[in-house]
XYZ file of C-alpha atoms in Angstrom:
605
model
C -47.490 13.755 -53.791
C -49.802 10.980 -53.381
C -48.276 9.305 -50.985
C -48.364 12.902 -49.249
C -52.291 13.382 -49.570
C -53.312 10.298 -48.472
C -50.694 10.699 -44.988
C -52.729 14.129 -44.327
C -56.532 12.367 -45.413
C -55.436 9.399 -42.612
C -54.121 11.978 -40.215
C -51.172 9.986 -39.543
C -48.826 12.630 -38.686
C -51.084 13.957 -35.762
C -50.588 10.560 -34.279
C -47.041 10.585 -34.680
C -46.111 13.513 -33.107
C -48.903 13.361 -30.197
C -46.995 9.357 -29.380
C -43.253 11.226 -29.817
C -44.410 13.670 -27.360
C -45.680 11.796 -24.779
C -43.044 9.168 -25.298
C -40.762 11.444 -25.015
C -42.236 12.784 -21.765
C -42.352 9.583 -20.204
C -38.982 8.282 -21.198
C -37.684 12.089 -19.208
C -39.389 11.225 -16.287
C -39.022 7.621 -15.837
C -35.295 8.556 -16.194
C -34.780 10.876 -12.906
C -37.702 9.479 -11.002
C -37.061 5.811 -11.183
C -33.021 5.895 -10.492
C -34.189 7.689 -7.405
C -36.312 5.380 -5.438
C -33.572 2.651 -6.509
C -34.919 0.521 -9.083
C -32.604 -1.629 -11.400
C -31.143 -0.238 -15.038
C -33.654 -2.458 -16.293
C -36.651 -0.759 -15.059
C -36.296 2.483 -17.822
C -34.535 0.152 -20.338
C -38.268 -1.844 -20.025
C -40.059 1.563 -20.583
C -37.960 2.317 -23.621
C -38.430 -1.026 -25.247
C -42.663 -0.941 -24.570
C -42.636 3.167 -26.065
C -40.726 1.786 -28.966
C -42.605 -1.755 -29.764
C -45.956 0.644 -29.235
C -45.084 3.083 -31.679
C -45.579 1.102 -34.765
C -48.361 -0.243 -33.418
C -50.295 2.592 -32.991
C -49.146 4.449 -36.507
C -50.744 1.239 -37.777
C -54.309 1.814 -36.075
C -53.488 5.767 -37.032
C -53.361 4.682 -40.548
C -56.623 2.060 -40.598
C -58.778 4.482 -38.025
C -60.144 7.596 -37.265
C -61.339 9.612 -34.760
C -63.787 12.222 -35.573
C -67.370 13.647 -34.365
C -68.797 10.076 -34.983
C -66.514 7.713 -32.692
C -63.716 5.505 -34.103
C -64.436 4.827 -37.770
C -62.288 2.994 -40.037
C -60.625 4.754 -43.233
C -62.072 3.356 -46.943
C -59.579 3.457 -49.813
C -59.989 6.348 -52.054
C -62.833 4.844 -54.938
C -61.840 4.205 -57.815
C -57.941 3.602 -56.362
C -56.253 0.403 -58.055
C -55.205 -2.494 -55.139
C -51.669 -1.854 -56.666
C -51.465 1.670 -55.807
C -52.464 0.625 -52.332
C -49.806 -1.899 -51.791
C -47.356 1.158 -53.087
C -48.597 3.334 -50.494
C -48.727 1.035 -47.541
C -45.343 0.028 -48.333
C -44.000 3.410 -48.186
C -45.678 4.286 -45.215
C -44.583 0.826 -43.701
C -40.675 2.186 -44.736
C -41.771 5.892 -42.933
C -42.901 4.359 -39.754
C -39.731 2.062 -39.592
C -37.459 5.021 -40.100
C -39.635 7.601 -37.634
C -39.186 4.110 -35.205
C -35.176 4.210 -35.103
C -34.984 7.545 -34.931
C -37.561 7.732 -32.187
C -35.569 4.718 -30.592
C -32.386 6.711 -30.877
C -33.645 9.549 -28.753
C -35.288 7.812 -25.880
C -32.358 5.814 -25.769
C -29.974 8.666 -25.190
C -32.323 10.946 -23.023
C -33.639 7.690 -21.307
C -31.345 4.800 -20.609
C -28.429 7.143 -20.969
C -29.439 9.624 -18.867
C -30.181 7.251 -16.214
C -26.879 5.635 -16.443
C -25.308 8.726 -16.219
C -27.072 10.184 -12.924
C -26.165 6.926 -11.280
C -24.029 7.853 -8.568
C -21.018 5.765 -7.588
C -22.071 3.296 -5.346
C -19.200 0.765 -4.662
C -15.715 1.023 -3.617
C -12.773 -0.885 -2.172
C -10.604 0.172 0.493
C -7.303 -1.083 0.048
C -4.585 -1.606 2.873
C -3.025 1.437 3.684
C 0.716 1.702 3.475
C 2.901 2.187 6.473
C 5.582 4.394 5.775
C 7.240 4.969 9.387
C 9.767 2.552 8.327
C 8.940 -0.205 10.624
C 7.155 -3.329 9.185
C 6.584 -4.533 12.394
C 3.759 -1.614 12.602
C 2.042 -2.537 9.774
C -0.903 -3.448 11.737
C -1.671 0.044 12.486
C -1.804 0.401 9.139
C -4.735 -2.773 8.586
C -6.723 -1.679 11.206
C -6.777 1.569 9.612
C -7.750 0.774 6.330
C -10.199 -2.345 8.446
C -12.322 0.558 10.020
C -13.295 2.510 7.380
C -14.067 -0.678 5.642
C -16.449 -1.154 8.392
C -17.452 2.617 8.555
C -18.224 2.315 4.806
C -19.976 -1.092 4.842
C -22.921 0.888 7.266
C -23.512 3.529 4.747
C -26.934 2.755 2.808
C -26.703 1.558 -0.764
C -22.945 1.574 -0.669
C -21.467 -1.340 -1.958
C -17.996 -2.421 -0.346
C -15.232 -4.889 -1.774
C -14.546 -7.427 0.948
C -11.726 -7.267 3.398
C -10.282 -10.809 2.123
C -10.738 -8.740 -1.427
C -9.120 -5.632 -0.859
C -6.377 -6.907 0.889
C -4.958 -9.633 -1.164
C -3.434 -5.944 -3.103
C -1.374 -5.417 0.078
C 2.372 -4.734 -0.937
C 1.238 -5.035 -4.645
C 1.956 -2.122 -7.402
C -1.407 -2.577 -8.939
C -2.755 -0.015 -11.277
C -6.080 1.263 -9.813
C -7.719 0.805 -12.623
C -6.954 -3.106 -12.799
C -8.522 -3.102 -8.712
C -11.588 -2.163 -10.153
C -12.274 -4.440 -12.891
C -10.932 -7.239 -10.716
C -13.187 -6.342 -8.044
C -16.227 -5.034 -9.642
C -15.914 -1.433 -8.331
C -16.078 1.958 -9.389
C -13.876 3.858 -6.544
C -10.810 2.540 -4.521
C -9.829 4.430 -1.277
C -6.071 3.841 -0.727
C -3.734 6.006 1.603
C -0.597 6.023 3.519
C 0.302 6.260 7.656
C 3.182 8.176 8.826
C 3.391 7.739 12.593
C 6.220 9.336 14.725
C 5.864 9.143 18.282
C 2.410 10.258 19.378
C 2.379 11.946 16.172
C 0.484 10.458 13.103
C -0.040 11.801 9.297
C -2.897 10.090 7.466
C -2.856 10.711 3.795
C -6.231 9.221 2.243
C -6.979 9.118 -1.875
C -10.397 8.353 -3.382
C -9.650 7.424 -6.772
C -12.032 6.893 -9.881
C -11.466 3.262 -10.880
C -12.040 3.683 -14.835
C -10.359 6.998 -15.401
C -7.516 6.127 -12.612
C -8.052 9.880 -11.840
C -7.953 11.134 -7.989
C -11.898 12.374 -7.036
C -10.736 13.227 -3.476
C -7.451 13.695 -1.189
C -6.845 14.421 2.234
C -3.746 14.657 4.710
C -4.391 14.343 8.230
C -2.672 15.429 11.173
C -3.043 14.673 14.385
C -1.617 12.807 18.087
C -2.822 9.350 18.156
C -5.340 9.875 20.483
C -7.394 11.449 17.709
C -7.410 8.754 15.507
C -10.628 7.334 15.665
C -12.023 10.925 15.085
C -9.721 10.581 11.952
C -11.482 7.763 10.655
C -14.689 9.320 10.738
C -14.043 12.098 9.122
C -12.728 9.968 6.490
C -15.500 8.123 6.062
C -17.918 11.341 6.030
C -15.731 12.928 3.242
C -15.672 9.878 1.242
C -20.009 9.305 1.531
C -19.935 13.495 0.956
C -17.711 12.775 -2.637
C -19.318 9.645 -3.648
C -23.041 11.190 -2.999
C -22.803 14.935 -4.163
C -19.659 15.405 -6.225
C -20.080 12.066 -8.148
C -23.357 12.908 -9.352
C -24.535 13.085 -13.084
C -21.669 13.616 -15.657
C -23.400 17.067 -16.693
C -22.515 18.088 -13.315
C -18.591 17.408 -13.723
C -16.358 19.510 -11.366
C -14.620 21.249 -14.389
C -17.527 22.479 -15.887
C -17.719 26.439 -14.538
C -21.039 27.880 -13.724
C -20.667 31.732 -14.156
C -18.044 33.801 -15.314
C -14.407 34.551 -13.626
C -14.856 37.682 -13.063
C -17.484 40.496 -13.898
C -14.772 43.637 -14.335
C -13.834 44.012 -18.210
C -10.578 45.556 -17.352
C -9.175 43.353 -14.192
C -9.946 40.490 -16.703
C -7.547 42.377 -19.682
C -5.035 42.720 -16.793
C -5.695 38.836 -16.241
C -4.898 37.800 -20.111
C -1.552 40.627 -19.915
C -0.834 39.033 -17.393
C -1.140 35.381 -18.732
C 0.779 36.004 -21.759
C 4.116 37.421 -19.611
C 3.775 34.781 -17.503
C 4.239 32.298 -20.431
C 6.936 33.778 -21.492
C 9.458 33.409 -18.211
C 12.081 35.354 -17.794
C 12.507 37.997 -14.883
C 11.146 41.177 -16.063
C 8.286 38.989 -18.032
C 7.542 37.004 -14.462
C 7.366 40.347 -12.253
C 4.903 41.741 -15.184
C 3.118 39.213 -14.783
C 2.933 39.516 -10.808
C 2.579 43.418 -11.351
C -0.704 42.907 -14.066
C -2.464 40.260 -11.616
C -1.967 42.614 -8.998
C -3.981 45.365 -10.907
C -6.793 42.812 -11.577
C -7.304 41.748 -8.038
C -7.599 45.558 -7.292
C -10.397 45.647 -9.356
C -11.977 42.701 -8.356
C -10.386 41.157 -5.146
C -13.043 38.470 -5.596
C -11.381 36.914 -8.755
C -10.186 33.616 -7.562
C -8.483 33.112 -11.273
C -6.462 35.852 -10.832
C -5.180 34.976 -7.133
C -4.634 31.253 -8.628
C -2.523 33.233 -11.701
C -0.468 35.103 -8.934
C 0.239 32.342 -6.945
C 1.757 30.330 -10.050
C 4.062 33.435 -11.069
C 5.305 33.583 -7.306
C 5.943 30.196 -7.051
C 8.111 29.973 -10.425
C 9.728 34.040 -9.848
C 12.475 32.649 -7.703
C 14.083 30.117 -10.555
C 14.634 33.475 -12.202
C 15.649 35.783 -9.982
C 19.200 36.478 -9.087
C 18.439 38.116 -5.700
C 19.413 36.513 -2.185
C 16.456 35.382 -0.024
C 13.865 35.887 -2.854
C 12.681 32.017 -2.339
C 12.063 32.569 1.350
C 9.808 35.591 0.421
C 8.104 34.526 -1.922
C 7.417 30.720 -1.676
C 5.036 32.211 1.692
C 2.871 34.845 -1.114
C 2.887 32.304 -3.275
C 0.480 29.603 -0.698
C -1.466 32.957 0.378
C -2.529 34.165 -2.752
C -3.426 30.105 -4.155
C -5.030 29.609 -0.425
C -7.141 32.808 -1.043
C -8.202 31.946 -4.546
C -9.635 28.538 -2.943
C -11.273 30.463 -0.197
C -13.186 31.737 -3.080
C -13.187 29.138 -5.659
C -12.199 25.985 -3.712
C -12.733 24.081 -7.368
C -9.857 25.844 -9.139
C -7.466 23.099 -10.254
C -4.504 25.876 -10.910
C -4.643 27.106 -7.086
C -3.942 22.970 -6.161
C -1.191 22.977 -8.554
C 0.543 25.767 -7.112
C 0.334 24.433 -3.479
C 1.732 20.495 -5.193
C 4.827 22.436 -6.489
C 5.382 23.221 -3.601
C 5.163 20.642 -1.592
C 7.491 18.863 -4.382
C 9.668 21.598 -4.093
C 10.007 20.930 -0.450
C 10.483 17.368 -1.491
C 6.875 16.096 -0.158
C 6.399 13.888 -3.085
C 3.486 12.331 -1.219
C 1.563 15.080 -0.634
C 2.451 16.590 -3.682
C 1.956 13.201 -5.724
C -2.376 13.584 -4.517
C -2.389 16.984 -4.927
C -1.529 17.046 -8.744
C -3.802 14.227 -9.221
C -6.559 16.288 -7.912
C -5.795 19.685 -9.472
C -6.048 17.324 -13.153
C -9.363 16.002 -12.049
C -10.692 19.458 -11.259
C -9.444 20.782 -14.791
C -7.870 18.035 -16.761
C -7.470 20.846 -19.431
C -5.415 22.965 -17.705
C -1.979 22.704 -19.434
C 0.350 23.957 -15.972
C -0.931 21.293 -13.373
C 0.702 18.660 -16.450
C 3.385 20.825 -17.035
C 4.504 20.686 -12.923
C 3.474 16.739 -12.342
C 6.056 15.674 -15.231
C 8.566 17.555 -13.821
C 8.095 15.463 -10.371
C 7.269 11.986 -12.431
C 10.245 13.280 -14.123
C 12.563 13.584 -10.548
C 11.310 9.913 -9.226
C 12.067 8.237 -12.463
C 8.667 7.881 -13.769
C 9.651 8.722 -16.844
C 7.108 7.407 -18.900
C 4.742 9.437 -17.445
C 6.518 11.934 -16.865
C 6.580 12.180 -20.855
C 3.026 11.454 -21.036
C 2.323 14.529 -18.779
C 4.579 16.531 -21.158
C 2.789 16.030 -24.133
C -0.600 16.353 -22.605
C 0.716 19.921 -21.341
C 2.048 20.806 -24.854
C -1.186 19.357 -26.443
C -3.489 21.973 -24.208
C -0.761 24.686 -24.662
C 1.381 24.240 -27.884
C 1.936 27.878 -27.269
C 4.138 27.891 -24.319
C 7.575 28.304 -24.183
C 8.292 26.897 -21.193
C 6.238 23.754 -22.139
C 7.839 23.248 -25.152
C 11.532 23.464 -23.512
C 10.102 20.727 -20.940
C 9.160 18.654 -23.442
C 12.714 18.646 -24.754
C 14.216 18.086 -21.762
C 12.015 14.675 -21.346
C 12.373 13.704 -24.638
C 16.254 13.851 -23.572
C 15.975 11.968 -20.378
C 14.437 9.272 -22.624
C 17.100 9.584 -24.915
C 15.228 10.617 -28.245
C 17.693 13.165 -29.096
C 15.968 13.908 -32.392
C 12.751 14.803 -30.215
C 14.773 16.709 -27.816
C 16.460 18.848 -30.674
C 12.898 19.670 -32.367
C 11.350 20.829 -28.891
C 14.086 22.776 -28.455
C 13.554 24.615 -31.506
C 10.058 24.911 -30.774
C 11.262 26.692 -27.475
C 13.944 29.193 -29.237
C 11.055 30.055 -31.470
C 8.494 31.003 -29.300
C 11.007 33.014 -26.920
C 12.346 30.916 -24.597
C 15.691 32.508 -24.230
C 18.975 30.315 -24.257
C 18.287 27.632 -21.636
C 17.349 25.051 -24.998
C 21.665 25.619 -25.309
C 21.797 23.021 -22.444
C 20.044 20.251 -24.742
C 22.296 21.091 -27.999
C 24.887 20.554 -26.101
C 23.834 17.360 -24.117
C 22.616 16.204 -27.715
C 26.029 17.494 -28.969
C 28.124 15.573 -26.505
C 26.472 12.413 -26.879
C 27.011 12.222 -30.399
C 30.519 13.149 -29.833
C 30.619 16.348 -31.760
C 33.366 18.203 -29.712
C 33.270 21.369 -31.245
C 29.388 22.378 -31.418
C 28.935 20.879 -27.867
C 31.968 23.543 -26.653
C 30.061 25.919 -28.627
C 26.802 25.614 -27.574
C 27.293 25.025 -23.235
C 29.112 28.488 -23.005
C 26.012 30.117 -23.791
C 23.444 28.684 -22.083
C 21.837 31.389 -19.331
C 22.325 29.314 -16.314
C 26.419 28.992 -16.175
C 27.958 31.879 -14.540
C 29.967 33.484 -17.076
C 33.162 32.412 -14.379
C 32.430 29.021 -14.719
C 32.421 28.850 -18.868
C 36.156 28.233 -19.242
C 35.320 25.129 -16.486
C 32.497 24.010 -18.908
C 34.578 23.971 -21.652
C 36.927 21.915 -19.815
C 34.630 19.116 -18.961
C 34.076 18.728 -22.799
C 37.596 18.677 -23.637
C 37.619 15.445 -20.475
C 34.842 13.591 -22.107
C 36.397 14.137 -25.225
C 39.713 13.135 -24.046
C 40.276 10.356 -21.038
C 44.211 10.858 -20.413
C 43.274 14.675 -19.122
C 40.609 13.596 -17.023
C 42.319 13.234 -13.969
C 43.399 16.267 -14.457
C 40.307 18.068 -15.403
C 38.428 16.592 -12.172
C 41.036 17.960 -9.832
C 40.103 21.543 -11.512
C 36.630 20.867 -10.796
C 36.959 19.741 -6.707
C 39.497 22.751 -6.391
C 36.412 25.395 -7.836
C 34.879 28.289 -5.275
C 31.898 26.691 -3.468
C 30.034 29.747 -3.600
C 30.432 29.848 -7.677
C 29.599 25.790 -7.891
C 28.620 24.032 -4.567
C 30.011 19.899 -5.426
C 26.500 18.944 -4.738
C 25.734 20.856 -7.815
C 28.210 18.821 -10.093
C 27.328 15.828 -9.791
C 25.654 14.963 -13.056
C 29.664 15.670 -14.945
C 30.770 13.788 -12.522
C 28.752 10.764 -13.392
C 29.283 11.189 -17.097
C 32.599 11.690 -16.385
C 32.602 8.149 -15.065
C 33.053 9.477 -11.686
C 30.749 7.205 -9.240
C 32.784 7.145 -5.992
C 33.365 10.823 -6.044
C 29.559 11.335 -7.006
C 28.532 9.162 -4.303
C 30.607 10.545 -1.354
C 30.146 13.931 -2.100
C 25.965 12.958 -1.814
C 26.173 11.089 1.202
C 28.684 13.891 2.802
C 26.243 16.327 2.218
C 23.097 14.259 3.414
C 25.362 14.181 6.534
C 25.536 17.855 6.777
C 22.096 18.709 6.022
C 19.447 15.895 5.359
C 17.466 18.101 3.701
C 19.916 19.634 1.491
C 18.907 17.896 -1.817
C 15.556 19.645 -1.570
C 16.711 22.205 -3.327
C 20.211 21.782 -4.754
C 20.248 18.310 -6.602
C 18.911 16.889 -9.210
C 18.435 13.360 -9.106
C 16.620 13.111 -13.039
C 20.303 12.387 -14.255
C 20.006 8.608 -12.833
C 17.178 8.390 -15.555
C 19.081 9.623 -18.383
C 20.997 7.551 -20.587
C 24.184 8.548 -19.084
C 22.908 7.792 -15.679
C 22.865 4.087 -16.393
C 25.431 2.782 -14.448
C 24.781 5.513 -11.249
C 21.147 3.983 -10.859
C 22.500 0.351 -10.791
C 24.927 0.767 -8.240
C 23.749 -0.475 -4.998
C 24.844 2.333 -3.450
C 21.340 4.149 -5.029
C 19.065 2.506 -3.514
C 21.127 4.000 0.201
C 21.232 6.771 -1.236
C 17.507 7.357 -1.911
C 16.053 6.046 1.326
C 17.985 8.512 2.921
C 16.041 11.132 0.892
C 12.973 9.206 1.721
C 12.251 8.962 -2.102
C 11.641 4.940 -1.246
C 8.634 6.257 0.834
C 7.112 7.971 -2.425
C 7.742 4.968 -4.289
C 6.036 2.121 -1.977
C 2.903 4.345 -2.465
C 2.763 5.236 -6.229
C 5.042 2.498 -8.164
C 8.770 2.230 -8.526
C 11.131 4.152 -11.175
C 11.164 2.528 -14.566
C 13.325 -0.248 -15.159
C 13.637 -0.520 -11.152
C 11.599 -3.156 -8.612
C 12.211 -3.169 -4.519
C 15.091 -5.662 -4.440
C 15.337 -8.511 -1.350
C 18.209 -7.021 0.324
C 18.002 -3.632 -1.283
C 15.264 -0.872 -1.314
C 15.910 -0.815 -4.788
C 17.538 -2.700 -7.858
C 17.049 -1.236 -11.237
C 18.130 -3.022 -14.518
């Protein structure tokens, strides 16, 4: 109590409060003004250190002197106070000053230097050589010129540090992680892209990537005539500068932050939430109910952007659950219209961007799908659907490890989604993690997915040689028509007994194509070891229709344990090239365990 009384007598508390307030205001002002004046970061640090050093000096002076009506006077000790008592008070006071100094230092650093760092825009960039996707290496000059001209345009921007052409072009033809590029070149952002030319038409895809996180900050595809190429370069450069200066401002203004309620209409919001619940359960009836609920929400609030985006999501997946002829041709345009309507209201809705990316994926436009998913995730990293759909694309192109990571992230964000749990089970199945696949298949069943998980359980049973269990499970799949189920049992018989395989294969070849097109039986043929037959069917299908693979094939079988011989075959690279997937691999990296060969588009180990 004596110590508190002495502090009050010497009035040091007022000095501490006044000093702290002034230091706080000075730090707040410097953290905003000094970066705006483009002064070095150490200037903010200097002010923080100066204020910290001055604090104990001010507190010592406050202990010794007092300011009163008579001016500055020395504060004398209490009469009759022992010397030992004075020393204890001074030691206690010093301890309090040090403690306050530590607290003040933490606050000033966090609000001063930390805030100054956060407010720094991205001011450095590397422009990597654009990939040429026209299939003619002799035209590298065009993509190199595109990259070089963009580099020159960006180098003119005051305050923007651009890595030299020599440094950036050292990465030409190399599949390097963008984060590694950022570390090696000392830049915060990286611009990469691709050029595809067909006659007088040219398609340019450009993507701006945060070198620390690896996420896309901006992406755009330009389709122009060759005569407009310089205008496209100016458009890209202007878009990048705009992004660096505006969207990449302080962390407090991250894109994912929503600054207003999605709708002011409570009933519309109720319909939206009900629709989301129905959408998560999937199935034709649930999805149609979701569509109806979203439409009700939009009728009450036409400006409800998230309802438009959710409606687009329902439309884009509904064709996979309906049996009506022509549903896909009818529903996909409706999905696109709803997604674009959502973005016209709020361009930062990641789900709407993900719908457009999913449509590109389904159409086989894998490059646009990739950049679209990256952009959707960067806008709303905590939205599960973009992660979920992106995992499907990654699995299809053989980036299985990344597919599993995205599927896991989706499941972490929405553990109550049955379809996300089922997808995670499928990813583990592709990886050969059978126990994990069964675990998540069970979870999907408990969440009400239906009978789709029986395909996973049947696959695991066949891998383990549990033939009776496999026969029981395989006929319970919703996706297998009743008229095809006896053939499914015969397929399991053929796996169990190689002696009957020729006869079963002949029966499969004789199936009515209206029930089971041969191109959709590739997985069973591969499992039965019929590689020649599988490739013959696939190449014949490509000869008949070069785009047939986009709707009917499931290339993910190539990356599963049972597809090892299929992907190691030299014909696999030719197949992928004719499908156009090698363009994707050149841009975004080759499948797990595969690389570009010297005399083959793809070599898998």
